[in-house]
Coordinates of C-alpha atoms in Angstrom, one line a residue:
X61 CA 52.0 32.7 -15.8
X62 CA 53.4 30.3 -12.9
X63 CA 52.4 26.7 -13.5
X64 CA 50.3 25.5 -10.2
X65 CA 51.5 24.0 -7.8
X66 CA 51.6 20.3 -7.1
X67 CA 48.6 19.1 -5.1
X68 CA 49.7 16.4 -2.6
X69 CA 47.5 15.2 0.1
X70 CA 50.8 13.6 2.2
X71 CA 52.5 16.7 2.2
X72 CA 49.3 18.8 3.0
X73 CA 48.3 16.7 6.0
X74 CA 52.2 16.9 7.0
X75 CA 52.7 13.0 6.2
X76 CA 55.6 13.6 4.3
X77 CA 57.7 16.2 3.9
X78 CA 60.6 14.8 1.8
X79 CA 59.7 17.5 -1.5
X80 CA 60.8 20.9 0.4
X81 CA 59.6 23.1 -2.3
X82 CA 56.0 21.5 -3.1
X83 CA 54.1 24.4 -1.8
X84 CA 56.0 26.5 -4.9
X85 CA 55.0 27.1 -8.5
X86 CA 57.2 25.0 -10.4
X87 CA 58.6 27.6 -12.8
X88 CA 59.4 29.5 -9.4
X89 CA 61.5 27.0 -8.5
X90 CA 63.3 26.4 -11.6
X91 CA 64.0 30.3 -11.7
X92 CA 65.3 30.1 -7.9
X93 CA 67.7 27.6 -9.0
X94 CA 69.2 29.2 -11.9
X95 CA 69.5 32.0 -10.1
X96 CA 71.3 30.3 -7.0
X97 CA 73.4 28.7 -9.3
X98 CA 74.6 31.7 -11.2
X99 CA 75.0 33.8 -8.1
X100 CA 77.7 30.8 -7.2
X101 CA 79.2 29.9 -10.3
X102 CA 79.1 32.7 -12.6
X103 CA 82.0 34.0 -14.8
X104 CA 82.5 37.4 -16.8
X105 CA 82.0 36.3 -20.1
X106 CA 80.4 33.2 -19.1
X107 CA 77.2 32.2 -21.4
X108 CA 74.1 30.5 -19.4
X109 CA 71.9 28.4 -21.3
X110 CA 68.0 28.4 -20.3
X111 CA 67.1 25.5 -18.1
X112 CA 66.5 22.4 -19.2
X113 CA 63.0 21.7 -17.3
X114 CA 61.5 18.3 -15.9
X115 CA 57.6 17.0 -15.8
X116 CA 57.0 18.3 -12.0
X117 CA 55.3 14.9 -11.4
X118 CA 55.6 11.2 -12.3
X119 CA 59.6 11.6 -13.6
X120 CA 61.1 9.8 -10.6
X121 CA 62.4 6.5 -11.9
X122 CA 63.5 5.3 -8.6
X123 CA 61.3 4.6 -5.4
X124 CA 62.8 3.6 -2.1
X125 CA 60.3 2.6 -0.1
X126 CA 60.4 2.1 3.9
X127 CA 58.3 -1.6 4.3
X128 CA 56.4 -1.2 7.8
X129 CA 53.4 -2.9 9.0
X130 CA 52.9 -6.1 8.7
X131 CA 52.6 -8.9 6.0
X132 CA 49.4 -9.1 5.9
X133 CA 49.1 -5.0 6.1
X134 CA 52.4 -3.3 4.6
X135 CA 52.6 -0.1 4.2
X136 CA 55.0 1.3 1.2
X137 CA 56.8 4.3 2.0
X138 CA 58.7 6.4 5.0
X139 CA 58.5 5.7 8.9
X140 CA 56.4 8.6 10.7
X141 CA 57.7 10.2 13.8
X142 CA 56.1 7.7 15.9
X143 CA 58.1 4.9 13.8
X144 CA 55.1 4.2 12.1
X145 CA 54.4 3.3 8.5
X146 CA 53.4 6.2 6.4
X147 CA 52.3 4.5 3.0
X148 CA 53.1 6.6 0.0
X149 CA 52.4 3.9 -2.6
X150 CA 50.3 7.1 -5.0
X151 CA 53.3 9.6 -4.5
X152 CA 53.1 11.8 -7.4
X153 CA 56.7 12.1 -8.1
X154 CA 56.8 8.5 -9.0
X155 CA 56.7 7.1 -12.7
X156 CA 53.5 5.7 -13.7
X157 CA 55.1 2.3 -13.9
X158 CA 56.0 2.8 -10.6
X159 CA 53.1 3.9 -9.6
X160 CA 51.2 0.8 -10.9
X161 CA 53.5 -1.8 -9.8
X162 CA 54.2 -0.7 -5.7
X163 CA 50.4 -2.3 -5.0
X164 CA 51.1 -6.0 -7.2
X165 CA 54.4 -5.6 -4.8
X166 CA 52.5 -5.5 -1.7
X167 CA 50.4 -7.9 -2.5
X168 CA 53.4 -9.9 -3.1
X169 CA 54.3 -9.3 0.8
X170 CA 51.4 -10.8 1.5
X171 CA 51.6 -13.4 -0.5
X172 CA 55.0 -14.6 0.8
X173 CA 54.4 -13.5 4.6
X174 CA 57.4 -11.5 3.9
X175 CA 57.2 -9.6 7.8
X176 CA 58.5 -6.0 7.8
X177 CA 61.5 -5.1 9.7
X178 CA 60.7 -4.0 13.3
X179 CA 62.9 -0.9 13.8
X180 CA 62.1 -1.1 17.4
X181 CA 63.7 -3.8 18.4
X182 CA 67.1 -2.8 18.3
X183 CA 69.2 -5.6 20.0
X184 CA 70.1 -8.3 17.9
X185 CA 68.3 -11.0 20.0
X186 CA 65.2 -8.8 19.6
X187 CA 65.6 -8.1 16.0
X188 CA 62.5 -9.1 14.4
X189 CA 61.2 -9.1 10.8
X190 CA 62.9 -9.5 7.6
X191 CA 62.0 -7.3 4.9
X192 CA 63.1 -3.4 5.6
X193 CA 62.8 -1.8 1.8
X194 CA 61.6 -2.2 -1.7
X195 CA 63.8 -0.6 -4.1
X196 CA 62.1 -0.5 -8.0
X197 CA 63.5 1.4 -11.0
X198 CA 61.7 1.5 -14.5
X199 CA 64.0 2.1 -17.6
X200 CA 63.0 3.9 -20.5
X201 CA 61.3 0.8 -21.7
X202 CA 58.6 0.3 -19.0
X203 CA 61.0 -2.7 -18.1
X204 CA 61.5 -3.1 -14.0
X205 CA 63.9 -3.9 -11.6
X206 CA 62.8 -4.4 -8.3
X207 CA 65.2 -5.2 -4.9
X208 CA 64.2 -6.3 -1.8
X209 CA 66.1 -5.4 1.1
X210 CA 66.3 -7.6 3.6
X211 CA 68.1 -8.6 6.6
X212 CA 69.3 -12.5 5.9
X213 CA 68.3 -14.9 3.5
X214 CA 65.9 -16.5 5.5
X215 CA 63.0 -15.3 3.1
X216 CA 64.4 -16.5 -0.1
X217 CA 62.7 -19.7 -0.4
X218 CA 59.0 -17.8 0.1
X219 CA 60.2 -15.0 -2.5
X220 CA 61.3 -17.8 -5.1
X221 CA 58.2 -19.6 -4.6
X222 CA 56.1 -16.2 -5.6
X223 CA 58.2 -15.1 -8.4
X224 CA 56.1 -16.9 -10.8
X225 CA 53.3 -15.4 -9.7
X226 CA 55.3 -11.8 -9.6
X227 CA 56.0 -12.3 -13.3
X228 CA 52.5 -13.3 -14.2
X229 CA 50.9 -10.4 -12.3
X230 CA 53.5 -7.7 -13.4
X231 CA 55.1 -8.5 -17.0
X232 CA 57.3 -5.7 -17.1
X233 CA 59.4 -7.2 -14.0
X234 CA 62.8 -8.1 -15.6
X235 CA 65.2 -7.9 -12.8
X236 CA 64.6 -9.5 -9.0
X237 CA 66.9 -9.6 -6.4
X238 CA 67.4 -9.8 -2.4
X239 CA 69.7 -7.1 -0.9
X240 CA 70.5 -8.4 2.5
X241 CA 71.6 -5.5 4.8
X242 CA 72.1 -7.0 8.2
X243 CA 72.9 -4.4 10.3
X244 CA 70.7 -2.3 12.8
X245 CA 71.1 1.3 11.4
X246 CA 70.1 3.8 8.6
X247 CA 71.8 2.2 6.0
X248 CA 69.4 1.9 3.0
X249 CA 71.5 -1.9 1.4
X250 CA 74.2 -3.9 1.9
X251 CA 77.3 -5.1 0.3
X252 CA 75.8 -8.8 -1.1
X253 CA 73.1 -9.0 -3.9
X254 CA 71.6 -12.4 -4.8
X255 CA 70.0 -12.1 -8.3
X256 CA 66.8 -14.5 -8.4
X257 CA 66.2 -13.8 -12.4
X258 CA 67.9 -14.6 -15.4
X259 CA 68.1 -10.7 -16.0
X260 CA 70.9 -9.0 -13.4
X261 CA 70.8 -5.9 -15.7
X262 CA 68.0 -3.1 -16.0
X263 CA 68.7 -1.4 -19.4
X264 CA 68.5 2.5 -19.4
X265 CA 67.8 3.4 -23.2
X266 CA 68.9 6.7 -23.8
X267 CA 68.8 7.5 -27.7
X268 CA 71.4 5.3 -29.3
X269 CA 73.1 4.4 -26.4
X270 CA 71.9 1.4 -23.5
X271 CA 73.0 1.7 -20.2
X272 CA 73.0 -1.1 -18.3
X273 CA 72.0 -0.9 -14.2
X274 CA 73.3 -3.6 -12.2
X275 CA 71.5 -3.8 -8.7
X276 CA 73.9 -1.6 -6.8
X277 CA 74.3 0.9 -9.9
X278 CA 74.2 4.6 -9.6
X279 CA 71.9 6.3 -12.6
X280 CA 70.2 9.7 -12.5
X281 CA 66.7 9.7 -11.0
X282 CA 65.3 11.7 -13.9
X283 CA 65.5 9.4 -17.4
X284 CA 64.5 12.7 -19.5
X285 CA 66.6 15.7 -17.8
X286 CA 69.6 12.6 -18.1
X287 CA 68.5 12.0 -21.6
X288 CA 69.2 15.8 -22.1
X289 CA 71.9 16.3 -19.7
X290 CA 74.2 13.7 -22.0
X291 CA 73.0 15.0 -25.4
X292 CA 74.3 18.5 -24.1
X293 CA 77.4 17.6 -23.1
X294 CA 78.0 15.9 -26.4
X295 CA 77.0 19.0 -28.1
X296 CA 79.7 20.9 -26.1
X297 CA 82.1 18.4 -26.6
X298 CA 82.0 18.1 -30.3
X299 CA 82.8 21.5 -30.7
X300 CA 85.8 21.7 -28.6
X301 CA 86.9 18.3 -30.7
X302 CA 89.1 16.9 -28.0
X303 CA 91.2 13.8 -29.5
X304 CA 92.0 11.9 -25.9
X305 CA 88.8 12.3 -23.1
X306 CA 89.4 10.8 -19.2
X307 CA 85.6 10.5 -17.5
X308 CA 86.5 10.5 -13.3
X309 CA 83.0 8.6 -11.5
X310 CA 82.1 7.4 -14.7
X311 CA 79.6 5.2 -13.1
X312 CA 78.0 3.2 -15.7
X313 CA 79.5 5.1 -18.7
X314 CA 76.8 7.7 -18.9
X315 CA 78.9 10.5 -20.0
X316 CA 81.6 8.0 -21.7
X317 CA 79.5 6.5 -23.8
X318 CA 78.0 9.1 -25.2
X319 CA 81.5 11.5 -25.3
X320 CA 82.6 8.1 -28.4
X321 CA 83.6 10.1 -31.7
X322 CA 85.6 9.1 -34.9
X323 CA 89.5 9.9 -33.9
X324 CA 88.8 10.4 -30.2
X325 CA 89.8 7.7 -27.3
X326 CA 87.8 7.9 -24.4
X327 CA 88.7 6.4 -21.0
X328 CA 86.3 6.1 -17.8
X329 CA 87.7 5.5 -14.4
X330 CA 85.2 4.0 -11.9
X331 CA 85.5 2.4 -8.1
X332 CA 82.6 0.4 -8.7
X333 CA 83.9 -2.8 -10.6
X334 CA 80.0 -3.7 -11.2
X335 CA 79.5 -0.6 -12.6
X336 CA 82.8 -0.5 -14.7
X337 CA 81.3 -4.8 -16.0
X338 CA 77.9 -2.6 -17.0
X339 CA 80.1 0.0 -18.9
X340 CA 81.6 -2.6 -20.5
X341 CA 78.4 -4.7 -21.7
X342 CA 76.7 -1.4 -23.1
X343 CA 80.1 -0.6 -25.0
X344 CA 80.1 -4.4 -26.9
X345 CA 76.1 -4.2 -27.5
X346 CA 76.5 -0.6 -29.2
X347 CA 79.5 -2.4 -31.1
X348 CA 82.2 0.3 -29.9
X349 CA 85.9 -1.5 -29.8
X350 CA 88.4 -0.8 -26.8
X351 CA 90.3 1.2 -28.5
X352 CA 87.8 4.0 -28.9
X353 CA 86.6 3.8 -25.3
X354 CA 87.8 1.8 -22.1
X355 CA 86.9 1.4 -18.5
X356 CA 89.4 0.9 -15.3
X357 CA 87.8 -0.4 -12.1
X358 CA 89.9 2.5 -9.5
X359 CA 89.6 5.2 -7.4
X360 CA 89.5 8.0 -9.7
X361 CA 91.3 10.1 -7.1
X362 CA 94.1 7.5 -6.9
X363 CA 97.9 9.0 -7.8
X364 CA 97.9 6.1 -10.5
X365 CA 95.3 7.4 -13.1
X366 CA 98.0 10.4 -13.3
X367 CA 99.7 9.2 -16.3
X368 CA 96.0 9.3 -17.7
X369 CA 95.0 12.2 -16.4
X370 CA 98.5 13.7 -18.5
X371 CA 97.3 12.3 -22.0
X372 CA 93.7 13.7 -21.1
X373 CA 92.6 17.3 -23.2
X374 CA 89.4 17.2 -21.8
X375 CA 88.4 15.8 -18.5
X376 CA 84.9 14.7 -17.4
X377 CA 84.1 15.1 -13.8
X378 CA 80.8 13.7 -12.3
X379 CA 81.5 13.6 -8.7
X380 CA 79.0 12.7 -5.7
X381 CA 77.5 15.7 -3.7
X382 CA 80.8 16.4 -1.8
X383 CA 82.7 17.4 -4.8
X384 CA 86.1 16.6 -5.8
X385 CA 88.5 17.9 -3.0
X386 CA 91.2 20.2 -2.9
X387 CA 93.5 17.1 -3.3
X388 CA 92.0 16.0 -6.6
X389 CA 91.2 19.7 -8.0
X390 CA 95.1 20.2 -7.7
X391 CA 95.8 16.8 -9.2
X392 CA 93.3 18.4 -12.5
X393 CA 95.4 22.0 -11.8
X394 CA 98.7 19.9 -12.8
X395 CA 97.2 18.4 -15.7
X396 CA 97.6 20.2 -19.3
X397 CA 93.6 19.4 -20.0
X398 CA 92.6 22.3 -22.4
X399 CA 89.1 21.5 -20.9
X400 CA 87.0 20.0 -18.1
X401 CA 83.8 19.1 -18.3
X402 CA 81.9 19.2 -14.5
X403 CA 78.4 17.7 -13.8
X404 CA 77.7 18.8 -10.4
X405 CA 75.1 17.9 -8.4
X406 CA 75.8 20.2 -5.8
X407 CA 76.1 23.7 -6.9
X408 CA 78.0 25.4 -3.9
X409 CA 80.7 22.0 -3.7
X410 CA 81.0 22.8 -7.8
X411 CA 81.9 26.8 -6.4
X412 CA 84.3 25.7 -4.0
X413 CA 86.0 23.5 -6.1
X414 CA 86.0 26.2 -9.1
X415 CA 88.0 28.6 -6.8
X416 CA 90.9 25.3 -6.6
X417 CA 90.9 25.3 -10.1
X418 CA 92.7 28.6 -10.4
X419 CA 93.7 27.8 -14.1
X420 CA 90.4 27.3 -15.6
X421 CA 87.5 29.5 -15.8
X422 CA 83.7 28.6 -16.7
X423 CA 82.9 29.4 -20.1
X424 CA 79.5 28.3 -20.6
X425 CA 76.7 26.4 -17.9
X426 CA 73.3 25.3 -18.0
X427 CA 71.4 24.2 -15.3
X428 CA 69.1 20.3 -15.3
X429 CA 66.0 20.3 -13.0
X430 CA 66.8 16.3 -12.2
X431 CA 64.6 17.0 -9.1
X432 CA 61.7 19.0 -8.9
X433 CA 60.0 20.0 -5.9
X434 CA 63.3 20.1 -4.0
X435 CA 66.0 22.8 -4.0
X436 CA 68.7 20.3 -5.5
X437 CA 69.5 20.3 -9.3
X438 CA 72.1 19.5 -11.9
X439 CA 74.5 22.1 -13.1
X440 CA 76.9 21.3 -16.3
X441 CA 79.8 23.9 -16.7
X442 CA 82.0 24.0 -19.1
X443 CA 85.9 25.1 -18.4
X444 CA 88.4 25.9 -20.1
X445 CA 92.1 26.5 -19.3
X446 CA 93.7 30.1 -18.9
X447 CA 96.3 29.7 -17.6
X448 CA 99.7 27.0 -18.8
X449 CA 100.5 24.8 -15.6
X450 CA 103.4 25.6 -14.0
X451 CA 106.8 22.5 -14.8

């Protein structure tokens, strides 16, 4: 029988309509996605795991949240079509944590007279308002980390002042900071973080292994379909038994970390050197030496990580939604990788890209719903090589 579909009273009075597939059973949904995926990626010979399936509600770890209104009356959520606030402060994708903490942060709002962004005025000499979005992520823990985006600094006194009152009211605050985003256009933050708390990690505890999120850190909305997302791939891993791994957009270490394994060296290769100084602190507290896994702040596409890339039998690639490019799927071709190991987030990209990879052929996939009540999801896929690359 179809599980029933997820009551929300934003989407059915047309408020929001950010979850495209809410009017659909959620089982339906998971079986539309496996089956999309396997009409794109499928292999003869190639063995499909069952889905790995997500709470339809309250698994969202992550809310970014549009401030509109006014101080003394914010609204939490998108902009309507009319550029007015549309709170969404009960969304039901939210965690509960979440859930309970986006009213203690209004009220902090009001507190500090923190006034909303006015997207109207456009000019920079009409620019008014200061606060444009509250970003908050719960770990595993309960812990929080909440950002407040911002357009200068002007507002840092008034949200200093409150923070003793922010960590009265809501304990499991453990991470504060001001994102300041100057600029006039759809850009959710900027480039320059001030940390207002001791804490300038969130840690993401996933079994043995603590990730920790710096402000501007990438992690997977979903903490339990991540959870199982890295336990698989360690399960695949371990029986190839690969001595030397290379992890391309390592981010944090996710994969890396978890990929660690007596006579194996693992290497991660990041852009972001915050992320790469998170990879770093997770790899000391779990007690893991150098030697057994490193990070390199880089491009990973960058024609210096070849010599890596060379040493590499299996290759971890976790790129961003637009895939890896024919540039850096020949780059893989020329390598003598027995294996690669593809997170995709982006099913038709991961298709494109498996036709570059001429060599290799998808032995084995599994599909993550990360995001329920949307069409997008997490595919892992195995590869291995076929065919010796050419001197």
């Amino acid at each position: 029988m179809a599980l029933a579909v997820l009551d929300c009273a934003h989407f059915a009075a047309g408020e929001c309509r950010s979850c495209t597939w809410l009017g659909r059973a959620y089982d339906d949904q998971v079986a539309a996605k496996e089956a999309s995926a396997r009409a794109l990626v499928d292999a003869p010979g190639m063995r499909w795991l069952p889905p790995v399936t997500s709470p339809p509600a309250g698994f969202r770890n992550k809310a970014k949240m549009v401030v509109a209104g006014t101080a003394a009356t914010p609204t939490l959520g998108i902009l309507g079509p009319d550029g007015a606030g549309v709170d969404l402060r009960d969304c039901a994708l939210h965690t509960p944590g979440i859930v309970a903490a986006l009213p203690v942060l209004a009220e902090l709002v009001r507190r500090a007279d923190l006034t909303p962004y006015d997207v109207a005025s456009a000019s920079p000499v009409r620019q008014r308002g200061e606060l444009k979005h509250l970003l908050v992520t719960e770990s595993p823990d309960g812990e929080l980390m909440v950002r407040l985006v911002v357009r200068s600094t002007a507002i840092e006194a008034r949200v200093r002042k409150h923070l003793p009152w922010l960590r009265a009211s809501l304990p499991a605050v453990r991470v504060v900071t001001l994102n300041v985003q100057p600029e006039h256009r759809a850009v959710l933050e900027g480039d320059r973080e001030v940390v207002l708390t001791d804490d300038d990690t969130l840690p993401m505890r996933l079994g043995a292994v603590a990730l920790h999120l710096r402000p501007r850190s990438f992690f997977q909305t979903n903490t339990p379909v991540a959870t199982a997302l890295y336990a698989e791939a360690a399960q695949w891993v371990a029986a190839i038994g690969p001595r030397r791994v290379v992890d391309l957009y390592c981010g944090v270490g996710g994969f890396a970390l978890h990929l660690v394994a007596p006579g194996r060296r693992v290497s991660g290769i990041e852009i972001s050197a915050d992320a790469v100084a998170s990879a770093e602190r997770s790899r000391a507290e779990a007690g893991l030496p150098s030697a057994a896994v490193d990070f390199v702040a880089g491009d990973a596409t960058a024609p210096e990580h070849a010599g890596l890339l060379a040493e590499a039998d299996l290759v971890v690639v976790n790129p961003p939604r637009r895939g890896l490019g024919t540039d850096l799927a020949r780059r893989l071709e020329e390598t003598g990788a027995a294996h690669l190991l593809y997170s995709s987030c982006n099913p038709e990209t991961l298709a494109r890209d498996l036709a570059d990879l001429v060599s290799y052929r998808p032995v084995r996939g599994r599909l993550f719903d990360m995001f329920p009540q949307t069409g997008h999801a997490e595919v892992l896929v195995l590869l291995e090589r076929t065919a010796q690359r050419s001197e």
